[in-house]
Coordinates of C-alpha atoms and ligand atoms in Angstrom, one line a residue:
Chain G
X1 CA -71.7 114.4 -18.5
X2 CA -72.3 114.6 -14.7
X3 CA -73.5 117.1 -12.2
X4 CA -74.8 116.5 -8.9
X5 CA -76.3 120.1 -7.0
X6 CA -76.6 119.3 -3.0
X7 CA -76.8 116.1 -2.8
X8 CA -77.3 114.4 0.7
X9 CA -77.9 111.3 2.0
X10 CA -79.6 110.4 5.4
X11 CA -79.5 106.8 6.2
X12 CA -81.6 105.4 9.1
X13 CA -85.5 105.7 10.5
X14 CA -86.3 108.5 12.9
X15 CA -84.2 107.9 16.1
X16 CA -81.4 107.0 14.8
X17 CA -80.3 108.7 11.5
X18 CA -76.9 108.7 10.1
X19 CA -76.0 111.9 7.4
X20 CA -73.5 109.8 5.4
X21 CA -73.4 112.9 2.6
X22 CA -73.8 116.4 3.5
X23 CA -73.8 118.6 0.4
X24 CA -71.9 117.3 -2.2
X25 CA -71.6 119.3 -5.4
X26 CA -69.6 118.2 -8.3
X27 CA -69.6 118.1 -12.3
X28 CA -67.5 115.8 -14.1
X29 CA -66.4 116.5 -17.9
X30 CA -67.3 113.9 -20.8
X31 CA -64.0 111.6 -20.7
X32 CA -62.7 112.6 -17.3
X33 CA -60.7 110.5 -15.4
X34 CA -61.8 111.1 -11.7
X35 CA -60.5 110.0 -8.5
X36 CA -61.8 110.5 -5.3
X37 CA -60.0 109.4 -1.8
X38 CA -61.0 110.3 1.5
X39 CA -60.7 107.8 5.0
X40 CA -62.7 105.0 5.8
X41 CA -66.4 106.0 6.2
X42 CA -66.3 109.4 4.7
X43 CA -69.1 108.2 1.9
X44 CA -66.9 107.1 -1.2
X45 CA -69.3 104.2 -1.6
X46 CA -72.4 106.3 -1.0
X47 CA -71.3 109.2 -3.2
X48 CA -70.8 106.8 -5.7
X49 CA -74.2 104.1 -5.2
X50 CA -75.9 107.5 -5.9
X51 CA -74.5 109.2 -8.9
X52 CA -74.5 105.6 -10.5
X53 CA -78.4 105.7 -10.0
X54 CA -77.6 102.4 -8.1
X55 CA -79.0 104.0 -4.7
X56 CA -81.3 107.8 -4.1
X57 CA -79.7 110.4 -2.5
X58 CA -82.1 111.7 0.6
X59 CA -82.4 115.7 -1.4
X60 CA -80.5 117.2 -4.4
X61 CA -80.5 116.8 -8.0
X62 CA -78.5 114.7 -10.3
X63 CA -77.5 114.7 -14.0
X64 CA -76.1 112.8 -16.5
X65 CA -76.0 113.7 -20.0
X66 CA -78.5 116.3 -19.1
X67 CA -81.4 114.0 -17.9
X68 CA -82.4 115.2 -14.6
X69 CA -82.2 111.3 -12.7
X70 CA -84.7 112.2 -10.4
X71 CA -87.3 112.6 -13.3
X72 CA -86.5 109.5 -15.2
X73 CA -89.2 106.3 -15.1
X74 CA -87.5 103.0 -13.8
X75 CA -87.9 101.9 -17.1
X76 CA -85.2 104.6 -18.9
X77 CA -82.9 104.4 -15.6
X78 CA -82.8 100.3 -16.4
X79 CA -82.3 100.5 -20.3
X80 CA -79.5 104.1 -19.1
X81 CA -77.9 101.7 -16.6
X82 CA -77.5 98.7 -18.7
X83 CA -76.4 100.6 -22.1
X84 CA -74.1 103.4 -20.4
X85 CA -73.0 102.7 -17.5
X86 CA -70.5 100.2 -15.9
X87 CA -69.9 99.4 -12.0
X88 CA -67.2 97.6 -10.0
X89 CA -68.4 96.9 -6.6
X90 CA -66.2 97.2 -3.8
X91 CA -67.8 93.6 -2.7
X92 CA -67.3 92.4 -5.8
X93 CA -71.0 91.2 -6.4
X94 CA -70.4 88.4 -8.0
X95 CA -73.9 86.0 -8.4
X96 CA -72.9 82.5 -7.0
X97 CA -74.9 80.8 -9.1
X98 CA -73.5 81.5 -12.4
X99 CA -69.8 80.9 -13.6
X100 CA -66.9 83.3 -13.9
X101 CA -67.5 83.4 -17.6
X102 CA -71.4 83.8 -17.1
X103 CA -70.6 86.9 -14.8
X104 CA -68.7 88.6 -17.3
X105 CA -71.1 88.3 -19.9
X106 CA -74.1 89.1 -17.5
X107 CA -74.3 93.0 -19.2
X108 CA -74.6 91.7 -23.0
X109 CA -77.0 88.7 -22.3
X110 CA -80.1 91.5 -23.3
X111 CA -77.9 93.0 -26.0
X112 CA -78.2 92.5 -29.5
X113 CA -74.2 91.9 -29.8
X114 CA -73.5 88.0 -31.7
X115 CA -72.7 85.1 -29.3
X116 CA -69.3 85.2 -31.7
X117 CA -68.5 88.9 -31.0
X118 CA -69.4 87.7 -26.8
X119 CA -67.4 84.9 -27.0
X120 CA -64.2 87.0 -28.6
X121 CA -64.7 89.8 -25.9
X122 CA -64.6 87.4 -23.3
X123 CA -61.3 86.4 -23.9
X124 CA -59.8 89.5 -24.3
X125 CA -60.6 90.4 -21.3
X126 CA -60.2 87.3 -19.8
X127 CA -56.4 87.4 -21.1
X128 CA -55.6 91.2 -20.3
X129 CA -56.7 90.1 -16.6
X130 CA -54.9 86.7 -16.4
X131 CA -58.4 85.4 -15.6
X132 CA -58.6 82.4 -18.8
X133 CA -58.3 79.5 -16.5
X134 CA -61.0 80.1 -13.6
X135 CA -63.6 81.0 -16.4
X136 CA -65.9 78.0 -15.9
X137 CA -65.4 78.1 -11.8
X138 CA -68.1 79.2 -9.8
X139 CA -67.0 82.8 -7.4
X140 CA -66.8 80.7 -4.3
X141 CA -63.7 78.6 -5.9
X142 CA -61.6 81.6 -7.1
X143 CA -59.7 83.8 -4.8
X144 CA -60.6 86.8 -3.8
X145 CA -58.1 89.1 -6.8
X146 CA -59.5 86.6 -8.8
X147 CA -62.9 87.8 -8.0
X148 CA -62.2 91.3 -8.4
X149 CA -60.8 90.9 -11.7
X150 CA -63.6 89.0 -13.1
X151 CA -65.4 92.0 -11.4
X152 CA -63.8 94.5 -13.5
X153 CA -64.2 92.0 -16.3
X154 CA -68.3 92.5 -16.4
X155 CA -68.1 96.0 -15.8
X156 CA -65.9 96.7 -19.4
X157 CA -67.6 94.3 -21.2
X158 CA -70.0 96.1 -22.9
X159 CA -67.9 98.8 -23.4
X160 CA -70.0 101.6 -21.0
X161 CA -69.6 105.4 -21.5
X162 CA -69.8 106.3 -17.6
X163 CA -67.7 103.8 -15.6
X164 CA -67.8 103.8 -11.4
X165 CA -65.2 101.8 -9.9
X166 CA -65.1 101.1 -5.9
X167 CA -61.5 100.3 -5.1
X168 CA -61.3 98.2 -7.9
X169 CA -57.5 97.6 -7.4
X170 CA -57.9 96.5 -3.0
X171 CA -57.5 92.8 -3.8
X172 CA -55.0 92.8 -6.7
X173 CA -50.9 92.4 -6.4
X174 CA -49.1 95.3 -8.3
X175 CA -49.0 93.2 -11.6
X176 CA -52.4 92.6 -11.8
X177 CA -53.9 96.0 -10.2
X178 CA -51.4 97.7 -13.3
X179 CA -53.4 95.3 -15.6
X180 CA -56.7 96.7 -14.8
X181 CA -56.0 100.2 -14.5
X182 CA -54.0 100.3 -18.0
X183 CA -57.5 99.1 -19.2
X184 CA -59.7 101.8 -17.5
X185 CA -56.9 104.0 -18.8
X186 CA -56.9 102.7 -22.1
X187 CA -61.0 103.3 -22.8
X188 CA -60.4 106.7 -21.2
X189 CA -58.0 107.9 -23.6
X190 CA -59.2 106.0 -26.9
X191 CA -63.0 105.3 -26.3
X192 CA -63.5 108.7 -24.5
X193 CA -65.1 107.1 -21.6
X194 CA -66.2 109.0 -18.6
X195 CA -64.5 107.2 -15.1
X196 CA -65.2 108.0 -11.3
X197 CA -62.9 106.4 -9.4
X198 CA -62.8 105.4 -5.5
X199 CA -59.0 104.5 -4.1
X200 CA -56.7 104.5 -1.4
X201 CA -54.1 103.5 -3.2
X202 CA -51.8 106.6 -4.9
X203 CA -50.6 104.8 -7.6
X204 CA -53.6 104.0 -8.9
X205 CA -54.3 108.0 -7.9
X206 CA -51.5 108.4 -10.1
X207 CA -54.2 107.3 -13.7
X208 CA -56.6 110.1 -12.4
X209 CA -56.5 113.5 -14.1
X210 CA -58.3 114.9 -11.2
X211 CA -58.6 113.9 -7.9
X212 CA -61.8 115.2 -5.2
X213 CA -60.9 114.7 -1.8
X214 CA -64.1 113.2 0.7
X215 CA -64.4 113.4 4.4
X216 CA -67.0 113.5 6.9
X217 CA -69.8 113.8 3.5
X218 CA -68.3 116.7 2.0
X219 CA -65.6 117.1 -0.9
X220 CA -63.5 119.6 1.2
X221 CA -60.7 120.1 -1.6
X222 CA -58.9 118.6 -5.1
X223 CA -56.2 117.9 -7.0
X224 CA -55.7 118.4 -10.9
X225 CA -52.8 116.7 -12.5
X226 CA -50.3 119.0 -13.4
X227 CA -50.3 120.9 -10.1
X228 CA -48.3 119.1 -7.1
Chain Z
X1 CA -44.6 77.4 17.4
X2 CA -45.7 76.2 13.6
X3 CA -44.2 73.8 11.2
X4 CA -45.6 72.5 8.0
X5 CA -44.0 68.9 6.1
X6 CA -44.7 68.7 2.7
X7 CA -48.4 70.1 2.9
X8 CA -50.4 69.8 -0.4
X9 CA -54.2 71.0 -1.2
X10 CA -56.0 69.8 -4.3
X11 CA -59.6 71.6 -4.9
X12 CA -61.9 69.8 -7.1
X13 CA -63.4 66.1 -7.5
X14 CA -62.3 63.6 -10.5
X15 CA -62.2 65.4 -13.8
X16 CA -61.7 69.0 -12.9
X17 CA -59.1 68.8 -10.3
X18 CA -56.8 72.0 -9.1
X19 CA -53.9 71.8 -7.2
X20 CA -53.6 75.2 -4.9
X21 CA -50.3 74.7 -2.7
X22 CA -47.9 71.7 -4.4
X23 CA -45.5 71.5 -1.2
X24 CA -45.0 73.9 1.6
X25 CA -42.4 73.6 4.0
X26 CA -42.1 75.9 6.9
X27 CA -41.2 76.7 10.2
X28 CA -43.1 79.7 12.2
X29 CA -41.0 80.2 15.6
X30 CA -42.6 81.8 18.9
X31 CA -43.0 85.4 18.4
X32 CA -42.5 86.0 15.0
X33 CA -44.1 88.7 12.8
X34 CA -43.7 86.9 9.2
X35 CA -45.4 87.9 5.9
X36 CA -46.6 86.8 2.9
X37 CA -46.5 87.8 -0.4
X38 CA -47.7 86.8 -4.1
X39 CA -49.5 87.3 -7.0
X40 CA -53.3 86.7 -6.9
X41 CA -54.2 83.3 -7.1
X42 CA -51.0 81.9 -5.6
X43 CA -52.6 79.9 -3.2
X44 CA -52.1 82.5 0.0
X45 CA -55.5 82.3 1.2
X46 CA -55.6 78.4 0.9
X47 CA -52.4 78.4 2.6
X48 CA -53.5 80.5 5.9
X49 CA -56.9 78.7 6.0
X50 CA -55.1 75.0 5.9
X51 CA -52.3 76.6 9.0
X52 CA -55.1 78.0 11.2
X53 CA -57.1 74.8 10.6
X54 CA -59.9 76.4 9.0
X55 CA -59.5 74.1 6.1
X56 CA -57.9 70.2 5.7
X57 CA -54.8 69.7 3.2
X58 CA -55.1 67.2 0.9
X59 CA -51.9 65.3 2.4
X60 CA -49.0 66.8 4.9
X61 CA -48.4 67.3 8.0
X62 CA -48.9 70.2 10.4
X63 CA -47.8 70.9 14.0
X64 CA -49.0 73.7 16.4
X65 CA -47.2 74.1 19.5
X66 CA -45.6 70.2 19.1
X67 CA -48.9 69.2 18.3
X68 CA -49.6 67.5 15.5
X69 CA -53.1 68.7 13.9
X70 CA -53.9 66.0 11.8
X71 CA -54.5 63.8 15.1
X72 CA -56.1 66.4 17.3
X73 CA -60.0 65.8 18.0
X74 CA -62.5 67.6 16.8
X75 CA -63.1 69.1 20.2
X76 CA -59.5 69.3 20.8
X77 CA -59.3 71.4 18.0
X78 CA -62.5 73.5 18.6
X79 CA -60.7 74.6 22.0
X80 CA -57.4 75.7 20.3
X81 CA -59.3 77.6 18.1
X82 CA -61.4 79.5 21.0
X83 CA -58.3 80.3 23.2
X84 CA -55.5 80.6 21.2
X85 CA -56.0 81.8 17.4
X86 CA -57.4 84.7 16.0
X87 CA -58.1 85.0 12.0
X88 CA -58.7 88.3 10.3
X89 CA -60.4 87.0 6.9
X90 CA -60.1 88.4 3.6
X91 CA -63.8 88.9 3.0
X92 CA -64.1 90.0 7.1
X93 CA -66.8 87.1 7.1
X94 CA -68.6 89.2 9.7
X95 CA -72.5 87.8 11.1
X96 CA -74.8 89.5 9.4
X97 CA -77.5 89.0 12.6
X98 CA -75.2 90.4 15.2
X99 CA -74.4 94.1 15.8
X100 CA -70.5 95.2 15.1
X101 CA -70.2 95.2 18.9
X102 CA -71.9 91.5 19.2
X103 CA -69.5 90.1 16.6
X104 CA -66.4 92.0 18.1
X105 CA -67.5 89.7 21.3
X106 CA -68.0 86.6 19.6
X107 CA -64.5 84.8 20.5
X108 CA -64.9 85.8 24.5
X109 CA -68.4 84.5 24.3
X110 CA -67.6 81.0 25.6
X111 CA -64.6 82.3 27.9
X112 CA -64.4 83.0 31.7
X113 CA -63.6 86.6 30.8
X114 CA -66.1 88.7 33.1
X115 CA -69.1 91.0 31.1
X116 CA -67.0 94.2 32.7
X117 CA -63.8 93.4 31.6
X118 CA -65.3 92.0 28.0
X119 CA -66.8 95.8 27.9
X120 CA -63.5 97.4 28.9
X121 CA -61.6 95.8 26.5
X122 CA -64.3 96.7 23.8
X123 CA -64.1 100.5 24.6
X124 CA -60.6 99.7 24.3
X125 CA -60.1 98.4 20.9
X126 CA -62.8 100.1 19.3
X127 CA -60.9 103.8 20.4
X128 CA -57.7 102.3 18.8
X129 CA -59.6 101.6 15.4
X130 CA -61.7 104.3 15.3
X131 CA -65.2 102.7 14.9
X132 CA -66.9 103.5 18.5
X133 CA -69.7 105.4 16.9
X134 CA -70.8 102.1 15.1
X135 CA -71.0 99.2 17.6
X136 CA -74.9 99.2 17.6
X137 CA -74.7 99.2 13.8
X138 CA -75.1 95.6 11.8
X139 CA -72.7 94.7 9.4
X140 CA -74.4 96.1 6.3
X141 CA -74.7 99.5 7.8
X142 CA -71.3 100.3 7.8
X143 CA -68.5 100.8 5.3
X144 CA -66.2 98.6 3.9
X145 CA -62.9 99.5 5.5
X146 CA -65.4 99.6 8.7
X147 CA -66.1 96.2 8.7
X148 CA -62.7 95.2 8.0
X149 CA -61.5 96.9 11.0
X150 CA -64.7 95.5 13.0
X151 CA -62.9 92.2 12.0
X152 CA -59.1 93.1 12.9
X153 CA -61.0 93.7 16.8
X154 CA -62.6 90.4 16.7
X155 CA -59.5 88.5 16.2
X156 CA -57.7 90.3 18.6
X157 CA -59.9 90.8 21.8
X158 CA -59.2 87.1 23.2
X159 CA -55.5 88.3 23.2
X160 CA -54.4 85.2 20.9
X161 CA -51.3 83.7 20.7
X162 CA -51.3 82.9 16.7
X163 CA -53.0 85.6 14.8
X164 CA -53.5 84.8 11.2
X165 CA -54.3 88.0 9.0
X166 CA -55.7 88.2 5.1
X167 CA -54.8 91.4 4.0
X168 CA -56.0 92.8 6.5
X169 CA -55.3 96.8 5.6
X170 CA -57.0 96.0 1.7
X171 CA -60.0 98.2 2.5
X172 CA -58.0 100.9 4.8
X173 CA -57.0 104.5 4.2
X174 CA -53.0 105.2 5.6
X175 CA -54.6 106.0 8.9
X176 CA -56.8 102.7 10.2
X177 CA -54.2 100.8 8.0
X178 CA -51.1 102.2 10.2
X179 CA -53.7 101.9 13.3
X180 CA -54.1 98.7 13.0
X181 CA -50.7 97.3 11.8
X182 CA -49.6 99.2 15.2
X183 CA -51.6 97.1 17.3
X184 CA -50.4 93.8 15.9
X185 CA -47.2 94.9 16.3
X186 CA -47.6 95.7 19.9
X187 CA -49.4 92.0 20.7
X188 CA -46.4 91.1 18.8
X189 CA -43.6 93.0 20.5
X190 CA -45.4 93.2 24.6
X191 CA -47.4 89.6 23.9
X192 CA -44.8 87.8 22.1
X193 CA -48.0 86.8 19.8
X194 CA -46.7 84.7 16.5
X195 CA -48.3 86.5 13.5
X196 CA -48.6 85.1 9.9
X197 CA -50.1 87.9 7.7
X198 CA -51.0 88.0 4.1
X199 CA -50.2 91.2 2.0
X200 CA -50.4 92.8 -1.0
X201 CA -48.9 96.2 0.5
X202 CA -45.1 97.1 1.1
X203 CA -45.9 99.1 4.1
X204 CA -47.9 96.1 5.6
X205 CA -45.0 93.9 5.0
X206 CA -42.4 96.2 6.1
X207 CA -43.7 95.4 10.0
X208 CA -42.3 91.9 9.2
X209 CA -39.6 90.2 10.5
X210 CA -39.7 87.7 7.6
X211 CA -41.2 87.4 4.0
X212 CA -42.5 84.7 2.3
X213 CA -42.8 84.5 -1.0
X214 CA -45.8 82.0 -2.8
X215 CA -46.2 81.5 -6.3
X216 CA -48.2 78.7 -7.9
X217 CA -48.9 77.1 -4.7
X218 CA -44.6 76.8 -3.5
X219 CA -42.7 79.3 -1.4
X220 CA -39.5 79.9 -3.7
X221 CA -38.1 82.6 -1.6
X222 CA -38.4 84.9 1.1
X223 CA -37.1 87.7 2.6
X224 CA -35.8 88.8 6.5
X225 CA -35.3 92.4 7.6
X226 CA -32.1 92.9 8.0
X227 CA -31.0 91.7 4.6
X228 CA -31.9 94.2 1.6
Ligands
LIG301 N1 -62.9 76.0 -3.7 C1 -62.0 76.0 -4.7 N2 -62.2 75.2 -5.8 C2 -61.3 75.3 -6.8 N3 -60.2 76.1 -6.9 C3 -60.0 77.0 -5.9 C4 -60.9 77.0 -4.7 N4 -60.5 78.0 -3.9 C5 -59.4 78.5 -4.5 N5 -59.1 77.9 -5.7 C6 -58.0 78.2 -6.6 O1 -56.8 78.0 -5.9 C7 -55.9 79.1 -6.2 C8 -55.4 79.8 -5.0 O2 -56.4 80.5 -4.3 P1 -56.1 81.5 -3.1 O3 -57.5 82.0 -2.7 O4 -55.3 80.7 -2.1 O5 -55.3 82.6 -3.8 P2 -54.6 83.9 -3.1 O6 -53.1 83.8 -3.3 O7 -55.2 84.2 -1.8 O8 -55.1 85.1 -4.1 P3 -55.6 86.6 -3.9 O9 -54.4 87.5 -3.7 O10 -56.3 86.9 -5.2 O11 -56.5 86.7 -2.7 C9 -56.6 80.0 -7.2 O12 -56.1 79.8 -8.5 C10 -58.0 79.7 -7.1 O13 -58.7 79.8 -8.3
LIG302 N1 -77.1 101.3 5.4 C1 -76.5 102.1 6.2 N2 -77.1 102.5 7.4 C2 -76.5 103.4 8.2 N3 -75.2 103.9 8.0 C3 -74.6 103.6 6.9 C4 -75.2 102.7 5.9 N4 -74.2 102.5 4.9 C5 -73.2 103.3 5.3 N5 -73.4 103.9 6.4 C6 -72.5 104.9 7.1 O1 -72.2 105.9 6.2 C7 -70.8 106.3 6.2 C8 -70.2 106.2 4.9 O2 -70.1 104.9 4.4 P1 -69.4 104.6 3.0 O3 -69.6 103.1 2.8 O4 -69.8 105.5 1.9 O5 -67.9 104.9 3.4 P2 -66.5 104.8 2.5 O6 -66.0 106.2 2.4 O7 -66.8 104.0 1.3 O8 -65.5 103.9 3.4 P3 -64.5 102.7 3.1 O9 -63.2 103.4 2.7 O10 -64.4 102.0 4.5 O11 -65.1 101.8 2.1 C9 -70.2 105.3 7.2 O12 -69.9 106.0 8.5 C10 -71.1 104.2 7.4 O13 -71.1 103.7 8.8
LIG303 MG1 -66.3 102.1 0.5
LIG304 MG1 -56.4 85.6 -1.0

């Protein structure tokens, strides 16, 4: 599903450069369940703005599904990105411009999916989240759980074979962080699809079958479920 | 130190009208280290920003220090803020124009504190959180947990004697999260600095000496160390 051969990633202009990623080498399975944890800074969020295609890594190659990323045209990477592939931010992202409900629905508005099969996704997962009642609210009146579940929301929507999540339980209180990681579990186990991630947080470690540890830019070690 | 009379906060105009906090009653004294807990959207956030002044209840009344804030000036108030209140926000609500050390300074800015003792106590803080290799940095250069802990030092530099804190470990590995729960704990303990922080985490909360607990905008119980 994923493999990514000596990837690095150099942030910064001549004088002052930053190697956030050293050499990172990984492959990850078709319906993995992945988790990686490392401190703060280590490059979580760059390891995984890269293998989302979201940012380019400085050198090394990158595949998913066997298409060398590199090589693809914008124009496959946006139609891959939008079909496949589903991302919580660890910001959140949100566009303050458009409603909760307008958010969530953001991935579908260039699918061919019914406005009647949109409208009954929406609250499903509007309902699994607890989010029903802030759908017509704009990000900046919500709070910030509130935000990061309608985050999750968009990313599930469209039902994505690859999903990246940043710390997508940070905000939530233990109800509503088991909510949202029952969910990722739940299209894991029955829709096969392929998850990657980022926490500090061990119980939601716990939903990983594997977990790569980060720090300073390199995975230095991992955990497989099973072994303690 | 803090007491709050029936306190209410309605978001919204006419029609569409939300009411956050129903009544709050409570009673900080000097020196205490108190928590609070509750689900997402329980009206936690609304109720730290309408304590610290940030934000006006709807009706209510709140005293700081004997002083009741509904009457202070607007200067009056601006002045309070400066000297004696820090606020760790839950989105960090960093400057995006200022370096990490510029915003770390921000609160001494205006203050009599001399440029050598504003760059001692820099060194200082920035050691104890682990971010002195990214003080020349802006805001969107660094990581998540980064900022969040570029935050913690802004609110604590001025040595205030109210600190108001929004989760502030969500975005922290074990290690800046202990770090920086160690450091409140100290003003706490040596300062006798009042704390009011908002948690999601039982480790956080375990540095309390109280508990609050908020759900749908009233506190129906709380906790004190001691009792189990
Ligand atoms: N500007 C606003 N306009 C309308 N409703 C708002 C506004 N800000 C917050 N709310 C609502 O008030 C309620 C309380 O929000 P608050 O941010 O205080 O929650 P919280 O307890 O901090 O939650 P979290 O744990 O998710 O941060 C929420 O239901 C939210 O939707
Ligand atoms: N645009 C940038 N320019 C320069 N340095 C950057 C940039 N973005 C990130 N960095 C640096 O790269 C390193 C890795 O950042 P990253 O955001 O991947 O960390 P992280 O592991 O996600 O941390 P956290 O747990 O705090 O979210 C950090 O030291 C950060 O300061
Ligand atoms: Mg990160
Ligand atoms: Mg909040």
């Amino acid at each position: 599903m994923l493999e990514a051969g000596n990837v690095k990633k150099v942030y910064g202009q001549k004088g002052h450069i930053y190697t956030a990623l050293k050499d990172i080498n990984l492959e990850i399975k078709e319906g993995e369940f992945v988790g990686i944890m490392g401190p703060s800074g280590s490059g979580k969020t760059t390891l995984l703005n890269i293998l989302s295609t979201i940012d380019q890594a400085t050198s090394g190659s990158i595949r998913i599904d066997g298409n060398d990323i590199g090589k693809m045209k914008e124009e496959q990477l946006t139609s891959f990105r939008r079909e496949k592939l589903g991302f919580i931010f660890q910001d959140y992202n949100l566009l303050d411009t458009l409603t909760i409900e307008e958010n969530i629905v953001l991935p579908l508005a260039l699918s061919k999916v019914k406005a009647k099969e949109i409208d009954r996704r929406v609250k499903e997962i509007a309902g699994k989240f607890g989010i029903e009642d802030i759908l017509s609210k704009f990000p900046y009146q919500v709070s910030g759980g509130q935000k990061q579940r309608a985050a999750a929301s968009r990313a599930i929507i469209a039902n994505p074979s690859l999903i990246f999540a940043d710390e997508p339980t940070g905000a939530l209180d233990s109800k509503s962080a088991t909510a949202l990681l029952q969910s990722l579990s739940q299209l894991n186990v029955k829709d096969h699809a392929t998850i990657m991630m980022v926490t500090h947080d061990a119980f939601a470690a716990s939903f990983c079958s594997r977990v790569l540890f980060i720090k300073d830019g390199v995975i230095f070690t991992e955990l497989v479920k099973g072994e303690t």
